[in-house]
PDB file of C-alpha atoms and ligand atoms in Angstrom:
ATOM      1  CA  MET A  28      96.487  76.163  99.436  1.00  0.00           C
ATOM      2  CA  THR A  29      96.712  78.807  96.715  1.00  0.00           C
ATOM      3  CA  HIS A  30     100.032  80.616  96.692  1.00  0.00           C
ATOM      4  CA  PRO A  31      99.686  84.263  97.860  1.00  0.00           C
ATOM      5  CA  LEU A  32     101.066  85.425  94.522  1.00  0.00           C
ATOM      6  CA  LEU A  33      97.971  84.014  92.882  1.00  0.00           C
ATOM      7  CA  ASP A  34      95.837  86.274  95.040  1.00  0.00           C
ATOM      8  CA  PRO A  35      93.234  88.012  92.835  1.00  0.00           C
ATOM      9  CA  ASN A  36      94.135  91.485  94.198  1.00  0.00           C
ATOM     10  CA  ARG A  37      97.774  91.002  93.399  1.00  0.00           C
ATOM     11  CA  ARG A  38      96.951  89.742  89.943  1.00  0.00           C
ATOM     12  CA  ALA A  39      94.703  92.766  89.386  1.00  0.00           C
ATOM     13  CA  ALA A  40      97.608  95.014  90.389  1.00  0.00           C
ATOM     14  CA  LEU A  41      99.899  93.265  87.931  1.00  0.00           C
ATOM     15  CA  GLN A  42      97.325  93.685  85.240  1.00  0.00           C
ATOM     16  CA  ALA A  43      97.142  97.405  86.020  1.00  0.00           C
ATOM     17  CA  LEU A  44     100.920  97.441  85.583  1.00  0.00           C
ATOM     18  CA  GLY A  45     100.394  96.073  82.117  1.00  0.00           C
ATOM     19  CA  LEU A  46     102.068  92.826  83.077  1.00  0.00           C
ATOM     20  CA  PRO A  47     100.463  89.548  82.205  1.00  0.00           C
ATOM     21  CA  ALA A  48      99.310  87.576  85.201  1.00  0.00           C
ATOM     22  CA  ALA A  49     102.164  85.141  84.520  1.00  0.00           C
ATOM     23  CA  PHE A  50     104.589  87.742  85.900  1.00  0.00           C
ATOM     24  CA  VAL A  51     104.707  86.152  89.297  1.00  0.00           C
ATOM     25  CA  ARG A  52     107.902  84.921  90.860  1.00  0.00           C
ATOM     26  CA  ARG A  53     108.247  81.450  89.460  1.00  0.00           C
ATOM     27  CA  SER A  54     110.866  80.475  91.984  1.00  0.00           C
ATOM     28  CA  LEU A  55     108.184  80.785  94.646  1.00  0.00           C
ATOM     29  CA  LEU A  56     105.598  78.691  92.828  1.00  0.00           C
ATOM     30  CA  SER A  57     105.141  74.993  92.362  1.00  0.00           C
ATOM     31  CA  GLU A  58     105.359  73.745  88.798  1.00  0.00           C
ATOM     32  CA  ALA A  59     101.619  73.100  88.826  1.00  0.00           C
ATOM     33  CA  GLU A  60     100.958  76.702  89.818  1.00  0.00           C
ATOM     34  CA  VAL A  61     103.262  78.006  87.091  1.00  0.00           C
ATOM     35  CA  ALA A  62     101.523  75.777  84.573  1.00  0.00           C
ATOM     36  CA  ALA A  63      98.107  76.965  85.730  1.00  0.00           C
ATOM     37  CA  LEU A  64      99.108  80.584  85.196  1.00  0.00           C
ATOM     38  CA  LEU A  65     100.575  80.416  81.735  1.00  0.00           C
ATOM     39  CA  PRO A  66      98.423  80.984  78.671  1.00  0.00           C
ATOM     40  CA  ARG A  67      97.509  77.899  76.689  1.00  0.00           C
ATOM     41  CA  LEU A  68      96.683  77.338  73.088  1.00  0.00           C
ATOM     42  CA  PRO A  69      93.195  76.019  72.484  1.00  0.00           C
ATOM     43  CA  GLY A  70      93.242  72.324  73.187  1.00  0.00           C
ATOM     44  CA  GLU A  71      96.649  72.421  74.916  1.00  0.00           C
ATOM     45  CA  ARG A  72      96.764  70.773  78.304  1.00  0.00           C
ATOM     46  CA  PRO A  73      98.253  72.548  81.320  1.00  0.00           C
ATOM     47  CA  GLY A  74     101.960  71.864  81.651  1.00  0.00           C
ATOM     48  CA  GLY A  75     102.223  70.785  78.027  1.00  0.00           C
ATOM     49  CA  SER A  76     105.154  72.957  76.981  1.00  0.00           C
ATOM     50  CA  GLN A  77     108.822  73.202  77.830  1.00  0.00           C
ATOM     51  CA  GLN A  78     108.283  76.809  78.844  1.00  0.00           C
ATOM     52  CA  LEU A  79     105.978  75.758  81.621  1.00  0.00           C
ATOM     53  CA  GLN A  80     108.833  74.572  83.821  1.00  0.00           C
ATOM     54  CA  ALA A  81     109.390  76.544  87.008  1.00  0.00           C
ATOM     55  CA  ARG A  82     112.869  77.999  87.059  1.00  0.00           C
ATOM     56  CA  PRO A  83     115.098  76.922  89.920  1.00  0.00           C
ATOM     57  CA  ALA A  84     115.608  79.827  92.302  1.00  0.00           C
ATOM     58  CA  THR A  85     118.920  81.620  91.978  1.00  0.00           C
ATOM     59  CA  PRO A  86     120.216  82.772  95.347  1.00  0.00           C
ATOM     60  CA  ALA A  87     119.951  86.546  95.322  1.00  0.00           C
ATOM     61  CA  ALA A  88     123.432  86.885  96.741  1.00  0.00           C
ATOM     62  CA  GLN A  89     124.917  85.206  93.688  1.00  0.00           C
ATOM     63  CA  ARG A  90     123.225  87.666  91.364  1.00  0.00           C
ATOM     64  CA  THR A  91     124.254  90.651  93.413  1.00  0.00           C
ATOM     65  CA  GLU A  92     127.037  92.890  92.326  1.00  0.00           C
ATOM     66  CA  GLN A  93     128.418  95.105  95.030  1.00  0.00           C
ATOM     67  CA  ALA A  94     128.838  98.737  94.148  1.00  0.00           C
ATOM     68  CA  THR A  95     132.235 100.054  93.343  1.00  0.00           C
ATOM     69  CA  PRO A  96     133.353 102.989  95.501  1.00  0.00           C
ATOM     70  CA  HIS A  97     131.867 106.357  94.643  1.00  0.00           C
ATOM     71  CA  PRO A  98     133.443 107.833  91.554  1.00  0.00           C
ATOM     72  CA  SER A  99     135.566 110.900  91.896  1.00  0.00           C
ATOM     73  CA  ALA A 100     133.997 114.333  91.801  1.00  0.00           C
ATOM     74  CA  GLN A 101     135.297 114.642  88.255  1.00  0.00           C
ATOM     75  CA  GLU A 102     133.371 111.556  87.169  1.00  0.00           C
ATOM     76  CA  LYS A 103     130.245 112.743  88.927  1.00  0.00           C
ATOM     77  CA  THR A 104     130.080 115.922  86.929  1.00  0.00           C
ATOM     78  CA  ASP A 105     129.981 114.085  83.618  1.00  0.00           C
ATOM     79  CA  GLY A 106     126.938 115.800  82.201  1.00  0.00           C
ATOM     80  CA  ARG A 107     126.132 113.835  79.069  1.00  0.00           C
ATOM     81  CA  ALA A 108     122.980 111.864  78.480  1.00  0.00           C
ATOM     82  CA  HIS A 109     123.670 108.200  77.876  1.00  0.00           C
ATOM     83  CA  GLY A 110     120.445 106.929  76.454  1.00  0.00           C
ATOM     84  CA  ALA A 111     116.737 106.528  76.863  1.00  0.00           C
ATOM     85  CA  GLU A 112     116.864 105.337  80.478  1.00  0.00           C
ATOM     86  CA  HIS A 113     118.412 108.667  81.405  1.00  0.00           C
ATOM     87  CA  ALA A 114     115.496 110.714  80.245  1.00  0.00           C
ATOM     88  CA  GLU A 115     112.540 109.759  82.391  1.00  0.00           C
ATOM     89  CA  ARG A 116     111.458 113.358  82.871  1.00  0.00           C
ATOM     90  CA  ALA A 117     112.570 114.511  79.473  1.00  0.00           C
ATOM     91  CA  ALA A 118     110.013 116.237  77.358  1.00  0.00           C
ATOM     92  CA  PRO A 119     106.978 114.581  75.889  1.00  0.00           C
ATOM     93  CA  PRO A 120     107.429 111.334  73.997  1.00  0.00           C
ATOM     94  CA  SER A 121     108.955 111.937  70.618  1.00  0.00           C
ATOM     95  CA  SER A 122     107.274 110.854  67.408  1.00  0.00           C
ATOM     96  CA  ALA A 123     108.130 107.400  66.170  1.00  0.00           C
ATOM     97  CA  SER A 124     110.559 108.662  63.547  1.00  0.00           C
ATOM     98  CA  ALA A 125     112.319 111.274  65.677  1.00  0.00           C
ATOM     99  CA  PRO A 126     115.885 110.607  66.856  1.00  0.00           C
ATOM    100  CA  THR A 127     115.096 110.282  70.561  1.00  0.00           C
ATOM    101  CA  VAL A 128     118.619 110.544  71.977  1.00  0.00           C
ATOM    102  CA  ALA A 129     119.338 113.768  70.092  1.00  0.00           C
ATOM    103  CA  MET A 130     116.300 115.406  71.690  1.00  0.00           C
ATOM    104  CA  ARG A 131     117.264 114.665  75.281  1.00  0.00           C
ATOM    105  CA  PRO A 132     118.060 117.628  77.485  1.00  0.00           C
ATOM    106  CA  PRO A 133     121.570 117.684  78.903  1.00  0.00           C
ATOM    107  CA  VAL A 134     122.189 115.821  82.127  1.00  0.00           C
ATOM    108  CA  ALA A 135     122.679 118.122  85.102  1.00  0.00           C
ATOM    109  CA  PRO A 136     125.927 117.710  86.985  1.00  0.00           C
ATOM    110  CA  VAL A 137     125.343 115.527  90.013  1.00  0.00           C
ATOM    111  CA  ARG A 138     126.894 117.913  92.510  1.00  0.00           C
ATOM    112  CA  ALA A 139     127.532 121.628  92.399  1.00  0.00           C
ATOM    113  CA  PRO A 140     127.694 124.409  94.954  1.00  0.00           C
ATOM    114  CA  LEU A 141     127.163 122.620  98.197  1.00  0.00           C
ATOM    115  CA  ALA A 142     124.739 123.692 100.883  1.00  0.00           C
ATOM    116  CA  SER A 143     126.420 125.955 103.425  1.00  0.00           C
ATOM    117  CA  PRO A 144     127.977 124.431 106.556  1.00  0.00           C
ATOM    118  CA  ALA A 145     125.372 126.290 108.648  1.00  0.00           C
ATOM    119  CA  ARG A 146     122.535 124.704 106.633  1.00  0.00           C
ATOM    120  CA  LEU A 147     124.127 121.268 106.940  1.00  0.00           C
ATOM    121  CA  GLN A 148     124.612 121.693 110.656  1.00  0.00           C
ATOM    122  CA  GLN A 149     121.068 122.879 111.253  1.00  0.00           C
ATOM    123  CA  ILE A 150     119.445 120.111 109.193  1.00  0.00           C
ATOM    124  CA  ALA A 151     121.503 117.440 110.947  1.00  0.00           C
ATOM    125  CA  THR A 152     119.841 118.316 114.263  1.00  0.00           C
ATOM    126  CA  LEU A 153     116.210 118.154 113.110  1.00  0.00           C
ATOM    127  CA  ASP A 154     113.697 115.416 113.845  1.00  0.00           C
ATOM    128  CA  GLN A 155     111.087 114.419 111.245  1.00  0.00           C
ATOM    129  CA  ALA A 156     108.493 117.034 112.184  1.00  0.00           C
ATOM    130  CA  GLU A 157     111.121 119.774 112.390  1.00  0.00           C
ATOM    131  CA  LEU A 158     112.625 118.682 109.087  1.00  0.00           C
ATOM    132  CA  ALA A 159     109.211 118.796 107.413  1.00  0.00           C
ATOM    133  CA  ALA A 160     108.601 122.305 108.778  1.00  0.00           C
ATOM    134  CA  PHE A 161     112.087 123.402 107.696  1.00  0.00           C
ATOM    135  CA  THR A 162     111.421 122.048 104.190  1.00  0.00           C
ATOM    136  CA  HIS A 163     108.093 123.852 103.916  1.00  0.00           C
ATOM    137  CA  ASP A 164     109.785 127.142 104.828  1.00  0.00           C
ATOM    138  CA  CYS A 165     112.918 126.591 102.728  1.00  0.00           C
ATOM    139  CA  ARG A 166     113.966 129.301 100.260  1.00  0.00           C
ATOM    140  CA  ALA A 167     117.526 128.109  99.683  1.00  0.00           C
ATOM    141  CA  CYS A 168     117.139 127.962  95.907  1.00  0.00           C
ATOM    142  CA  LYS A 169     115.008 129.672  93.286  1.00  0.00           C
ATOM    143  CA  LEU A 170     112.325 126.963  93.400  1.00  0.00           C
ATOM    144  CA  GLY A 171     111.313 128.163  96.863  1.00  0.00           C
ATOM    145  CA  GLY A 172     109.731 131.231  95.295  1.00  0.00           C
ATOM    146  CA  LEU A 173     108.010 129.342  92.481  1.00  0.00           C
ATOM    147  CA  ARG A 174     106.246 126.474  94.204  1.00  0.00           C
ATOM    148  CA  HIS A 175     102.777 126.309  95.699  1.00  0.00           C
ATOM    149  CA  GLN A 176     104.178 124.133  98.457  1.00  0.00           C
ATOM    150  CA  ALA A 177     107.165 121.971  99.175  1.00  0.00           C
ATOM    151  CA  VAL A 178     106.582 118.225  98.958  1.00  0.00           C
ATOM    152  CA  PHE A 179     108.350 116.645 101.910  1.00  0.00           C
ATOM    153  CA  GLY A 180     107.363 112.992 101.642  1.00  0.00           C
ATOM    154  CA  VAL A 181     104.704 110.525 102.650  1.00  0.00           C
ATOM    155  CA  GLY A 182     104.524 107.150 104.319  1.00  0.00           C
ATOM    156  CA  HIS A 183     105.613 105.376 107.458  1.00  0.00           C
ATOM    157  CA  PRO A 184     108.266 107.304 109.396  1.00  0.00           C
ATOM    158  CA  GLN A 185     110.063 104.016 110.132  1.00  0.00           C
ATOM    159  CA  ALA A 186     109.377 102.295 106.814  1.00  0.00           C
ATOM    160  CA  GLN A 187     111.491  99.297 105.882  1.00  0.00           C
ATOM    161  CA  VAL A 188     111.492 100.470 102.266  1.00  0.00           C
ATOM    162  CA  MET A 189     112.110 104.062 101.232  1.00  0.00           C
ATOM    163  CA  VAL A 190     111.335 105.009  97.637  1.00  0.00           C
ATOM    164  CA  VAL A 191     113.196 107.988  96.207  1.00  0.00           C
ATOM    165  CA  GLY A 192     111.899 109.748  93.096  1.00  0.00           C
ATOM    166  CA  GLU A 193     113.010 112.870  91.344  1.00  0.00           C
ATOM    167  CA  ALA A 194     110.911 115.997  91.940  1.00  0.00           C
ATOM    168  CA  PRO A 195     107.290 117.015  92.400  1.00  0.00           C
ATOM    169  CA  GLY A 196     105.231 117.690  89.299  1.00  0.00           C
ATOM    170  CA  ALA A 197     102.229 119.983  88.960  1.00  0.00           C
ATOM    171  CA  GLU A 198      99.823 117.704  90.805  1.00  0.00           C
ATOM    172  CA  GLU A 199     102.270 117.020  93.631  1.00  0.00           C
ATOM    173  CA  ASP A 200     102.874 120.777  93.947  1.00  0.00           C
ATOM    174  CA  ARG A 201      99.116 121.276  94.306  1.00  0.00           C
ATOM    175  CA  GLN A 202      98.492 118.430  96.748  1.00  0.00           C
ATOM    176  CA  GLY A 203     101.750 118.525  98.717  1.00  0.00           C
ATOM    177  CA  GLU A 204     102.283 114.769  98.338  1.00  0.00           C
ATOM    178  CA  PRO A 205     104.786 112.919  96.145  1.00  0.00           C
ATOM    179  CA  PHE A 206     103.696 110.772  93.223  1.00  0.00           C
ATOM    180  CA  VAL A 207     100.012 111.625  93.076  1.00  0.00           C
ATOM    181  CA  GLY A 208      99.816 112.135  89.296  1.00  0.00           C
ATOM    182  CA  ALA A 209      99.729 109.499  86.569  1.00  0.00           C
ATOM    183  CA  ALA A 210     103.225 108.250  87.401  1.00  0.00           C
ATOM    184  CA  GLY A 211     102.158 107.988  91.027  1.00  0.00           C
ATOM    185  CA  LYS A 212      99.233 105.744  90.159  1.00  0.00           C
ATOM    186  CA  LEU A 213     101.604 103.424  88.360  1.00  0.00           C
ATOM    187  CA  LEU A 214     103.981 103.519  91.325  1.00  0.00           C
ATOM    188  CA  ASP A 215     101.120 102.647  93.696  1.00  0.00           C
ATOM    189  CA  ASN A 216     100.165  99.702  91.492  1.00  0.00           C
ATOM    190  CA  MET A 217     103.753  98.502  91.322  1.00  0.00           C
ATOM    191  CA  LEU A 218     104.079  98.697  95.096  1.00  0.00           C
ATOM    192  CA  ARG A 219     100.759  96.956  95.580  1.00  0.00           C
ATOM    193  CA  ALA A 220     101.963  94.102  93.390  1.00  0.00           C
ATOM    194  CA  VAL A 221     104.623  93.347  96.009  1.00  0.00           C
ATOM    195  CA  GLY A 222     102.376  93.923  99.004  1.00  0.00           C
ATOM    196  CA  LEU A 223     103.423  97.512  99.762  1.00  0.00           C
ATOM    197  CA  SER A 224     101.548 100.780  99.949  1.00  0.00           C
ATOM    198  CA  ARG A 225     102.108 104.409 100.879  1.00  0.00           C
ATOM    199  CA  SER A 226      99.704 104.439 103.798  1.00  0.00           C
ATOM    200  CA  GLY A 227      99.303 102.165 106.774  1.00  0.00           C
ATOM    201  CA  ASP A 228     100.592 101.425 110.250  1.00  0.00           C
ATOM    202  CA  ASP A 229     102.896  98.525 109.475  1.00  0.00           C
ATOM    203  CA  PRO A 230     106.469  99.628 108.695  1.00  0.00           C
ATOM    204  CA  ALA A 231     107.025  96.335 106.862  1.00  0.00           C
ATOM    205  CA  ARG A 232     104.187  97.025 104.424  1.00  0.00           C
ATOM    206  CA  THR A 233     104.115 100.807 104.276  1.00  0.00           C
ATOM    207  CA  VAL A 234     106.869 102.574 102.350  1.00  0.00           C
ATOM    208  CA  PHE A 235     108.156 106.093 102.784  1.00  0.00           C
ATOM    209  CA  ILE A 236     108.255 108.067  99.516  1.00  0.00           C
ATOM    210  CA  ALA A 237     110.465 111.107  99.036  1.00  0.00           C
ATOM    211  CA  ASN A 238     112.055 112.947  96.147  1.00  0.00           C
ATOM    212  CA  VAL A 239     115.572 114.150  95.441  1.00  0.00           C
ATOM    213  CA  ILE A 240     114.256 117.708  95.354  1.00  0.00           C
ATOM    214  CA  LYS A 241     111.252 118.929  97.285  1.00  0.00           C
ATOM    215  CA  CYS A 242     109.918 121.726  95.094  1.00  0.00           C
ATOM    216  CA  ARG A 243     108.504 121.570  91.605  1.00  0.00           C
ATOM    217  CA  PRO A 244     110.828 122.679  88.817  1.00  0.00           C
ATOM    218  CA  PRO A 245     108.834 124.972  86.511  1.00  0.00           C
ATOM    219  CA  GLY A 246     107.491 123.325  83.374  1.00  0.00           C
ATOM    220  CA  ASN A 247     108.603 119.932  84.711  1.00  0.00           C
ATOM    221  CA  ARG A 248     112.156 120.620  83.647  1.00  0.00           C
ATOM    222  CA  ASN A 249     114.955 118.552  85.112  1.00  0.00           C
ATOM    223  CA  PRO A 250     116.230 119.536  88.548  1.00  0.00           C
ATOM    224  CA  GLU A 251     119.305 121.752  88.351  1.00  0.00           C
ATOM    225  CA  ALA A 252     122.558 121.121  90.155  1.00  0.00           C
ATOM    226  CA  ASP A 253     122.147 123.892  92.739  1.00  0.00           C
ATOM    227  CA  GLU A 254     118.608 122.739  93.536  1.00  0.00           C
ATOM    228  CA  ILE A 255     119.819 119.184  94.060  1.00  0.00           C
ATOM    229  CA  ALA A 256     122.695 120.414  96.213  1.00  0.00           C
ATOM    230  CA  GLN A 257     120.429 122.464  98.496  1.00  0.00           C
ATOM    231  CA  CYS A 258     117.970 119.592  98.904  1.00  0.00           C
ATOM    232  CA  GLU A 259     120.613 116.931  99.358  1.00  0.00           C
ATOM    233  CA  PRO A 260     121.014 117.398 103.125  1.00  0.00           C
ATOM    234  CA  ILE A 261     117.230 117.196 103.533  1.00  0.00           C
ATOM    235  CA  LEU A 262     117.086 113.871 101.715  1.00  0.00           C
ATOM    236  CA  GLU A 263     120.121 112.646 103.635  1.00  0.00           C
ATOM    237  CA  ARG A 264     118.463 113.568 106.926  1.00  0.00           C
ATOM    238  CA  GLN A 265     115.240 111.861 105.839  1.00  0.00           C
ATOM    239  CA  ILE A 266     117.194 108.680 105.128  1.00  0.00           C
ATOM    240  CA  THR A 267     118.966 108.927 108.484  1.00  0.00           C
ATOM    241  CA  LEU A 268     115.692 109.412 110.346  1.00  0.00           C
ATOM    242  CA  VAL A 269     113.621 106.778 108.543  1.00  0.00           C
ATOM    243  CA  ARG A 270     116.589 104.402 108.533  1.00  0.00           C
ATOM    244  CA  PRO A 271     114.988 102.083 105.976  1.00  0.00           C
ATOM    245  CA  ARG A 272     116.349  98.607 105.349  1.00  0.00           C
ATOM    246  CA  LEU A 273     116.214  99.186 101.598  1.00  0.00           C
ATOM    247  CA  LEU A 274     116.322 102.250  99.365  1.00  0.00           C
ATOM    248  CA  LEU A 275     114.615 102.045  95.976  1.00  0.00           C
ATOM    249  CA  ALA A 276     115.923 104.729  93.609  1.00  0.00           C
ATOM    250  CA  LEU A 277     113.568 105.467  90.733  1.00  0.00           C
ATOM    251  CA  GLY A 278     115.048 107.211  87.723  1.00  0.00           C
ATOM    252  CA  ARG A 279     118.284 108.884  86.880  1.00  0.00           C
ATOM    253  CA  PHE A 280     118.372 111.630  89.482  1.00  0.00           C
ATOM    254  CA  ALA A 281     117.609 109.373  92.426  1.00  0.00           C
ATOM    255  CA  ALA A 282     120.009 106.761  91.085  1.00  0.00           C
ATOM    256  CA  GLN A 283     122.811 109.304  90.746  1.00  0.00           C
ATOM    257  CA  GLN A 284     122.142 110.680  94.189  1.00  0.00           C
ATOM    258  CA  LEU A 285     122.086 107.322  95.938  1.00  0.00           C
ATOM    259  CA  THR A 286     124.752 105.445  93.993  1.00  0.00           C
ATOM    260  CA  GLY A 287     127.099 108.289  93.038  1.00  0.00           C
ATOM    261  CA  SER A 288     127.231 106.818  89.540  1.00  0.00           C
ATOM    262  CA  THR A 289     126.298 108.572  86.306  1.00  0.00           C
ATOM    263  CA  GLU A 290     125.820 105.312  84.431  1.00  0.00           C
ATOM    264  CA  PRO A 291     122.450 104.862  82.737  1.00  0.00           C
ATOM    265  CA  ILE A 292     119.672 103.111  84.642  1.00  0.00           C
ATOM    266  CA  GLY A 293     119.998 100.123  82.335  1.00  0.00           C
ATOM    267  CA  ARG A 294     123.491  99.537  83.745  1.00  0.00           C
ATOM    268  CA  LEU A 295     122.652 100.288  87.367  1.00  0.00           C
ATOM    269  CA  ARG A 296     119.561  98.134  87.726  1.00  0.00           C
ATOM    270  CA  GLN A 297     119.885  94.604  89.068  1.00  0.00           C
ATOM    271  CA  ARG A 298     123.005  95.625  90.990  1.00  0.00           C
ATOM    272  CA  LEU A 299     123.344  96.290  94.685  1.00  0.00           C
ATOM    273  CA  PHE A 300     124.693  99.595  95.982  1.00  0.00           C
ATOM    274  CA  HIS A 301     124.828 101.060  99.457  1.00  0.00           C
ATOM    275  CA  HIS A 302     124.099 104.522 100.760  1.00  0.00           C
ATOM    276  CA  GLN A 303     124.571 105.389 104.425  1.00  0.00           C
ATOM    277  CA  GLY A 304     125.182 101.641 104.779  1.00  0.00           C
ATOM    278  CA  ILE A 305     121.685 100.881 103.454  1.00  0.00           C
ATOM    279  CA  PRO A 306     121.201  98.625 100.416  1.00  0.00           C
ATOM    280  CA  VAL A 307     120.139 100.573  97.313  1.00  0.00           C
ATOM    281  CA  VAL A 308     118.321  99.102  94.321  1.00  0.00           C
ATOM    282  CA  VAL A 309     117.828 101.158  91.162  1.00  0.00           C
ATOM    283  CA  SER A 310     114.939 100.972  88.706  1.00  0.00           C
ATOM    284  CA  TYR A 311     113.171 102.974  86.058  1.00  0.00           C
ATOM    285  CA  HIS A 312     111.124 106.035  86.893  1.00  0.00           C
ATOM    286  CA  PRO A 313     107.363 105.373  86.607  1.00  0.00           C
ATOM    287  CA  ALA A 314     106.977 108.352  84.230  1.00  0.00           C
ATOM    288  CA  TYR A 315     109.501 106.708  81.923  1.00  0.00           C
ATOM    289  CA  LEU A 316     107.578 103.434  82.185  1.00  0.00           C
ATOM    290  CA  LEU A 317     104.373 105.186  81.167  1.00  0.00           C
ATOM    291  CA  ARG A 318     106.106 106.219  77.958  1.00  0.00           C
ATOM    292  CA  THR A 319     107.987 102.953  77.516  1.00  0.00           C
ATOM    293  CA  PRO A 320     105.593 100.212  78.608  1.00  0.00           C
ATOM    294  CA  LEU A 321     107.836  97.469  77.255  1.00  0.00           C
ATOM    295  CA  ASP A 322     110.249  98.191  80.088  1.00  0.00           C
ATOM    296  CA  LYS A 323     107.582  97.469  82.718  1.00  0.00           C
ATOM    297  CA  ALA A 324     108.688  93.853  82.741  1.00  0.00           C
ATOM    298  CA  LYS A 325     112.195  95.008  83.701  1.00  0.00           C
ATOM    299  CA  ALA A 326     110.740  97.194  86.436  1.00  0.00           C
ATOM    300  CA  TRP A 327     108.898  94.158  87.758  1.00  0.00           C
ATOM    301  CA  ALA A 328     112.162  92.203  87.767  1.00  0.00           C
ATOM    302  CA  ASP A 329     113.732  95.103  89.679  1.00  0.00           C
ATOM    303  CA  LEU A 330     110.974  95.006  92.290  1.00  0.00           C
ATOM    304  CA  CYS A 331     111.591  91.286  92.724  1.00  0.00           C
ATOM    305  CA  PHE A 332     115.318  91.984  93.046  1.00  0.00           C
ATOM    306  CA  ALA A 333     114.530  94.654  95.637  1.00  0.00           C
ATOM    307  CA  GLN A 334     112.425  92.182  97.594  1.00  0.00           C
ATOM    308  CA  ASP A 335     115.300  89.701  97.563  1.00  0.00           C
ATOM    309  CA  GLN A 336     117.709  92.348  98.789  1.00  0.00           C
ATOM    310  CA  LEU A 337     115.321  93.447 101.512  1.00  0.00           C
ATOM    311  CA  ALA A 338     114.919  89.866 102.693  1.00  0.00           C
ATOM    312  CA  LEU A 339     118.696  89.479 102.801  1.00  0.00           C
ATOM    313  CA  ALA A 340     119.112  92.759 104.647  1.00  0.00           C
ATOM    314  CA  LEU A 341     116.538  91.740 107.224  1.00  0.00           C
ATOM    315  CA  GLN A 342     118.248  88.377 107.682  1.00  0.00           C
ATOM    316  CA  THR A 343     121.728  89.783 108.061  1.00  0.00           C
ATOM    317  CA  GLY A 344     121.053  92.960 109.996  1.00  0.00           C
ATOM    318  CA  GLY A 345     121.071  95.032 106.852  1.00  0.00           C
ATOM    319  CA  THR A 346     124.255  97.011 106.989  1.00  0.00           C
ATOM    320  CA  ALA A 347     127.139  96.798 104.624  1.00  0.00           C
ATOM    321  CA  ALA A 348     129.622  98.719 102.557  1.00  0.00           C
TER     322      ALA A 348
HETATM  323  N1  URA B 401     107.840 112.240  89.725  1.00  0.00           N
HETATM  324  C1  URA B 401     108.694 112.197  90.774  1.00  0.00           C
HETATM  325  O1  URA B 401     109.855 111.845  90.625  1.00  0.00           O
HETATM  326  N2  URA B 401     108.242 112.513  91.984  1.00  0.00           N
HETATM  327  C2  URA B 401     106.990 112.895  92.195  1.00  0.00           C
HETATM  328  O2  URA B 401     106.658 113.180  93.341  1.00  0.00           O
HETATM  329  C3  URA B 401     106.115 112.935  91.094  1.00  0.00           C
HETATM  330  C4  URA B 401     106.551 112.599  89.865  1.00  0.00           C
END
């Protein structure tokens, strides 16, 4: 029987991701299937090269690095950009000769004036519908007066996987749904490649998608510290209510929020963190991938890593750290 990863729909999704069809999980394929997938030189017979060998599977647990405890508040306010992975929302792609790092906007501090105790207390009592209504009415920061609408989130209210992005853009602000622009199409394709989508009745196959902040920052600028701080209890409550078995943090702001680390994405990916006791996997923001297509292969590896971690969490009951 053909392996499900050779399914034509899945292969079409991978192609849309810009990944060659050979980007399937070799550890799940027979050697013959791997050989059948890989490109051949004219006249070459299937399985004729060393590279056609299926890799032995590495147990996910052995590759996993547990998160270190949250850094101190001092470390969290380190506001310097560390490299390209930090700048997923940063201004338009620079010209080939421009010094990209020098053009990056400064990194916002991770935490700054906290939401008031009254706000925290109120949010902690809300159910999903009440939280959505609260978010739509929120005016706790300046973005409340600038948006068309708040973007609460979309997906299954009990999703096994919760995806956390950064902030709504212009299209999301118009439609009231996260990730509906170009980056969203890429995200949908990436999710589809691993059998997930944003709509459906099955919590195992339907994700919940939310952002670190719920209102669009003008001009697509980075979220500011006070905006993140006011939205933080909303995201925390969303996580508590959905109670996913895996959190997928896309981009710097989500990664900082869910891991407490200011390290660049390149150093956070392929490691396992926990937030509210839920496993967290970090990957690149789809908008960054649109500008840096070569890193799509790493994002695919991160999705595979996330799948491994989800499987482990489901096996073991899913709580830790
Ligand atoms: N980028 C994000 O991080 N979130 C969205 O909802 C859209 C684009």
